[in-house]
C-alpha cells in the first residue's frame, strides 16, 4: 500500500503536474494504471509517457525530455524496472541542466550543477536498486554500447517500494 502516499508527497511538496514514466506493457497489464487511478482519485494532473523500452536509448531520453517540456511536468513518477527509472533520471537531469541535452555528455561522472526535477520511483521489479542509486544506464544505439552515467543530482527523492506493485510480475523479476 505504499503507493497510496504518492498523492500525499505530491501535495506536500507543492508539485502541480506529474509525468508518469513507464512502458506500454505496464499500462496494458494494469500495473501502472494503479498510479494513474490514484492520481485521478486525488485530482492531481498528470500525463503518461509510456514509450520506455528495455535497455532505454538516447532516443527514449530525448523524446522524454520533449514530452516533459510539452506537458509542463514538475515531478516524474517512474513506474517499472530499472529502465523506467533510469530513463527518468536522464530526463530529470536534462530538464534542470539543459547544457547536458546531448545525452552522451552524461556518460561517466556528469558535472551537473542542479538537482534533477523530483523523481518518485515506483519499482515493479527487484534487484536493480535504480530507485536508490545515483547511477543509470542508457544505450547508445548508434555506437552499439551502453553508457553508465553517475550523478549525485539524479537520485529519486522518494522510492515507493510496494510489494503490491510487484505481486503480478513474473517470479524472476520480483
PDB file of N, CA and C in Angstrom, residues 7-50:
ATOM      1  N   UNK A   7       0.217  10.632  -3.578  1.00  0.00           N
ATOM      2  CA  UNK A   7      -0.583  11.861  -3.584  1.00  0.00           C
ATOM      3  C   UNK A   7      -0.178  12.781  -2.435  1.00  0.00           C
ATOM      4  N   UNK A   8       0.052  12.210  -1.270  1.00  0.00           N
ATOM      5  CA  UNK A   8       0.467  12.994  -0.105  1.00  0.00           C
ATOM      6  C   UNK A   8       1.775  13.718  -0.399  1.00  0.00           C
ATOM      7  N   UNK A   9       2.736  13.004  -0.982  1.00  0.00           N
ATOM      8  CA  UNK A   9       4.042  13.593  -1.293  1.00  0.00           C
ATOM      9  C   UNK A   9       3.939  14.682  -2.364  1.00  0.00           C
ATOM     10  N   UNK A  10       3.137  14.443  -3.389  1.00  0.00           N
ATOM     11  CA  UNK A  10       2.958  15.452  -4.442  1.00  0.00           C
ATOM     12  C   UNK A  10       2.418  16.737  -3.812  1.00  0.00           C
ATOM     13  N   UNK A  11       1.378  16.608  -3.033  1.00  0.00           N
ATOM     14  CA  UNK A  11       0.741  17.785  -2.431  1.00  0.00           C
ATOM     15  C   UNK A  11       1.639  18.462  -1.399  1.00  0.00           C
ATOM     16  N   UNK A  12       2.300  17.682  -0.555  1.00  0.00           N
ATOM     17  CA  UNK A  12       3.160  18.247   0.490  1.00  0.00           C
ATOM     18  C   UNK A  12       4.327  19.032  -0.101  1.00  0.00           C
ATOM     19  N   UNK A  13       4.783  18.626  -1.256  1.00  0.00           N
ATOM     20  CA  UNK A  13       5.917  19.303  -1.901  1.00  0.00           C
ATOM     21  C   UNK A  13       5.470  20.441  -2.817  1.00  0.00           C
ATOM     22  N   UNK A  14       4.177  20.676  -2.901  1.00  0.00           N
ATOM     23  CA  UNK A  14       3.659  21.766  -3.730  1.00  0.00           C
ATOM     24  C   UNK A  14       3.796  21.524  -5.225  1.00  0.00           C
ATOM     25  N   UNK A  15       3.848  20.274  -5.617  1.00  0.00           N
ATOM     26  CA  UNK A  15       4.005  19.928  -7.029  1.00  0.00           C
ATOM     27  C   UNK A  15       2.636  19.943  -7.718  1.00  0.00           C
ATOM     28  N   UNK A  16       2.627  20.284  -8.993  1.00  0.00           N
ATOM     29  CA  UNK A  16       1.355  20.504  -9.690  1.00  0.00           C
ATOM     30  C   UNK A  16       1.051  19.528 -10.817  1.00  0.00           C
ATOM     31  N   UNK A  17       2.097  19.023 -11.508  1.00  0.00           N
ATOM     32  CA  UNK A  17       1.848  18.204 -12.690  1.00  0.00           C
ATOM     33  C   UNK A  17       2.820  17.041 -12.730  1.00  0.00           C
ATOM     34  N   UNK A  18       2.275  15.840 -12.824  1.00  0.00           N
ATOM     35  CA  UNK A  18       3.056  14.606 -12.821  1.00  0.00           C
ATOM     36  C   UNK A  18       3.247  14.102 -14.248  1.00  0.00           C
ATOM     37  N   UNK A  19       4.455  13.656 -14.533  1.00  0.00           N
ATOM     38  CA  UNK A  19       4.728  12.895 -15.751  1.00  0.00           C
ATOM     39  C   UNK A  19       4.973  11.466 -15.298  1.00  0.00           C
ATOM     40  N   UNK A  20       4.065  10.570 -15.651  1.00  0.00           N
ATOM     41  CA  UNK A  20       4.217   9.156 -15.320  1.00  0.00           C
ATOM     42  C   UNK A  20       5.088   8.542 -16.414  1.00  0.00           C
ATOM     43  N   UNK A  21       6.217   7.971 -16.020  1.00  0.00           N
ATOM     44  CA  UNK A  21       7.167   7.379 -16.966  1.00  0.00           C
ATOM     45  C   UNK A  21       7.105   5.870 -16.792  1.00  0.00           C
ATOM     46  N   UNK A  22       6.699   5.175 -17.861  1.00  0.00           N
ATOM     47  CA  UNK A  22       6.509   3.731 -17.772  1.00  0.00           C
ATOM     48  C   UNK A  22       6.604   3.125 -19.173  1.00  0.00           C
ATOM     49  N   UNK A  23       6.182   1.874 -19.295  1.00  0.00           N
ATOM     50  CA  UNK A  23       6.179   1.242 -20.620  1.00  0.00           C
ATOM     51  C   UNK A  23       4.768   0.763 -20.955  1.00  0.00           C
ATOM     52  N   UNK A  24       4.560   0.474 -22.217  1.00  0.00           N
ATOM     53  CA  UNK A  24       3.229   0.088 -22.700  1.00  0.00           C
ATOM     54  C   UNK A  24       2.694  -1.176 -22.017  1.00  0.00           C
ATOM     55  N   UNK A  25       3.560  -2.143 -21.752  1.00  0.00           N
ATOM     56  CA  UNK A  25       3.093  -3.373 -21.114  1.00  0.00           C
ATOM     57  C   UNK A  25       2.577  -3.124 -19.701  1.00  0.00           C
ATOM     58  N   UNK A  26       3.249  -2.264 -18.948  1.00  0.00           N
ATOM     59  CA  UNK A  26       2.779  -1.980 -17.590  1.00  0.00           C
ATOM     60  C   UNK A  26       1.445  -1.233 -17.604  1.00  0.00           C
ATOM     61  N   UNK A  27       1.197  -0.483 -18.658  1.00  0.00           N
ATOM     62  CA  UNK A  27      -0.123   0.143 -18.807  1.00  0.00           C
ATOM     63  C   UNK A  27      -1.143  -0.925 -19.203  1.00  0.00           C
ATOM     64  N   UNK A  28      -0.789  -1.742 -20.196  1.00  0.00           N
ATOM     65  CA  UNK A  28      -1.696  -2.774 -20.714  1.00  0.00           C
ATOM     66  C   UNK A  28      -2.121  -3.768 -19.631  1.00  0.00           C
ATOM     67  N   UNK A  29      -1.183  -4.164 -18.791  1.00  0.00           N
ATOM     68  CA  UNK A  29      -1.479  -5.156 -17.759  1.00  0.00           C
ATOM     69  C   UNK A  29      -1.943  -4.527 -16.444  1.00  0.00           C
ATOM     70  N   UNK A  30      -2.286  -3.247 -16.495  1.00  0.00           N
ATOM     71  CA  UNK A  30      -2.919  -2.535 -15.371  1.00  0.00           C
ATOM     72  C   UNK A  30      -2.030  -2.422 -14.128  1.00  0.00           C
ATOM     73  N   UNK A  31      -0.727  -2.369 -14.340  1.00  0.00           N
ATOM     74  CA  UNK A  31       0.188  -2.159 -13.216  1.00  0.00           C
ATOM     75  C   UNK A  31       0.383  -0.652 -13.024  1.00  0.00           C
ATOM     76  N   UNK A  32       0.781   0.045 -14.071  1.00  0.00           N
ATOM     77  CA  UNK A  32       0.990   1.499 -13.976  1.00  0.00           C
ATOM     78  C   UNK A  32      -0.331   2.243 -13.798  1.00  0.00           C
ATOM     79  N   UNK A  33      -1.422   1.647 -14.229  1.00  0.00           N
ATOM     80  CA  UNK A  33      -2.717   2.319 -14.058  1.00  0.00           C
ATOM     81  C   UNK A  33      -3.112   2.424 -12.585  1.00  0.00           C
ATOM     82  N   UNK A  34      -2.482   1.633 -11.729  1.00  0.00           N
ATOM     83  CA  UNK A  34      -2.721   1.804 -10.282  1.00  0.00           C
ATOM     84  C   UNK A  34      -2.295   3.213  -9.864  1.00  0.00           C
ATOM     85  N   UNK A  35      -1.254   3.715 -10.493  1.00  0.00           N
ATOM     86  CA  UNK A  35      -0.765   5.063 -10.180  1.00  0.00           C
ATOM     87  C   UNK A  35      -1.686   6.108 -10.793  1.00  0.00           C
ATOM     88  N   UNK A  36      -2.061   5.936 -12.061  1.00  0.00           N
ATOM     89  CA  UNK A  36      -2.922   6.942 -12.694  1.00  0.00           C
ATOM     90  C   UNK A  36      -4.292   6.997 -12.016  1.00  0.00           C
ATOM     91  N   UNK A  37      -4.807   5.859 -11.585  1.00  0.00           N
ATOM     92  CA  UNK A  37      -6.085   5.856 -10.865  1.00  0.00           C
ATOM     93  C   UNK A  37      -5.957   6.608  -9.540  1.00  0.00           C
ATOM     94  N   UNK A  38      -4.851   6.437  -8.862  1.00  0.00           N
ATOM     95  CA  UNK A  38      -4.594   7.147  -7.616  1.00  0.00           C
ATOM     96  C   UNK A  38      -4.533   8.658  -7.854  1.00  0.00           C
ATOM     97  N   UNK A  39      -3.833   9.056  -8.927  1.00  0.00           N
ATOM     98  CA  UNK A  39      -3.734  10.479  -9.261  1.00  0.00           C
ATOM     99  C   UNK A  39      -5.111  11.044  -9.607  1.00  0.00           C
ATOM    100  N   UNK A  40      -5.900  10.271 -10.361  1.00  0.00           N
ATOM    101  CA  UNK A  40      -7.273  10.700 -10.676  1.00  0.00           C
ATOM    102  C   UNK A  40      -8.080  10.899  -9.396  1.00  0.00           C
ATOM    103  N   UNK A  41      -7.986   9.934  -8.513  1.00  0.00           N
ATOM    104  CA  UNK A  41      -8.741   9.961  -7.255  1.00  0.00           C
ATOM    105  C   UNK A  41      -8.435  11.219  -6.441  1.00  0.00           C
ATOM    106  N   UNK A  42      -7.173  11.653  -6.487  1.00  0.00           N
ATOM    107  CA  UNK A  42      -6.757  12.825  -5.716  1.00  0.00           C
ATOM    108  C   UNK A  42      -6.727  14.105  -6.546  1.00  0.00           C
ATOM    109  N   UNK A  43      -7.267  14.022  -7.768  1.00  0.00           N
ATOM    110  CA  UNK A  43      -7.368  15.185  -8.667  1.00  0.00           C
ATOM    111  C   UNK A  43      -6.010  15.859  -8.901  1.00  0.00           C
ATOM    112  N   UNK A  44      -5.011  15.015  -9.152  1.00  0.00           N
ATOM    113  CA  UNK A  44      -3.665  15.503  -9.467  1.00  0.00           C
ATOM    114  C   UNK A  44      -3.466  15.362 -10.969  1.00  0.00           C
ATOM    115  N   UNK A  45      -3.113  16.460 -11.611  1.00  0.00           N
ATOM    116  CA  UNK A  45      -2.905  16.478 -13.061  1.00  0.00           C
ATOM    117  C   UNK A  45      -1.690  15.629 -13.436  1.00  0.00           C
ATOM    118  N   UNK A  46      -1.819  14.896 -14.542  1.00  0.00           N
ATOM    119  CA  UNK A  46      -0.707  14.062 -15.000  1.00  0.00           C
ATOM    120  C   UNK A  46      -0.826  13.782 -16.489  1.00  0.00           C
ATOM    121  N   UNK A  47       0.276  13.363 -17.066  1.00  0.00           N
ATOM    122  CA  UNK A  47       0.319  12.815 -18.419  1.00  0.00           C
ATOM    123  C   UNK A  47       1.234  11.605 -18.379  1.00  0.00           C
ATOM    124  N   UNK A  48       0.963  10.647 -19.269  1.00  0.00           N
ATOM    125  CA  UNK A  48       1.701   9.381 -19.276  1.00  0.00           C
ATOM    126  C   UNK A  48       2.634   9.330 -20.485  1.00  0.00           C
ATOM    127  N   UNK A  49       3.908   9.085 -20.201  1.00  0.00           N
ATOM    128  CA  UNK A  49       4.903   8.797 -21.238  1.00  0.00           C
ATOM    129  C   UNK A  49       5.209   7.312 -21.113  1.00  0.00           C
ATOM    130  N   UNK A  50       4.674   6.508 -22.036  1.00  0.00           N
ATOM    131  CA  UNK A  50       4.780   5.047 -21.926  1.00  0.00           C
ATOM    132  C   UNK A  50       5.631   4.419 -23.024  1.00  0.00           C
TER     133      UNK A  50
END
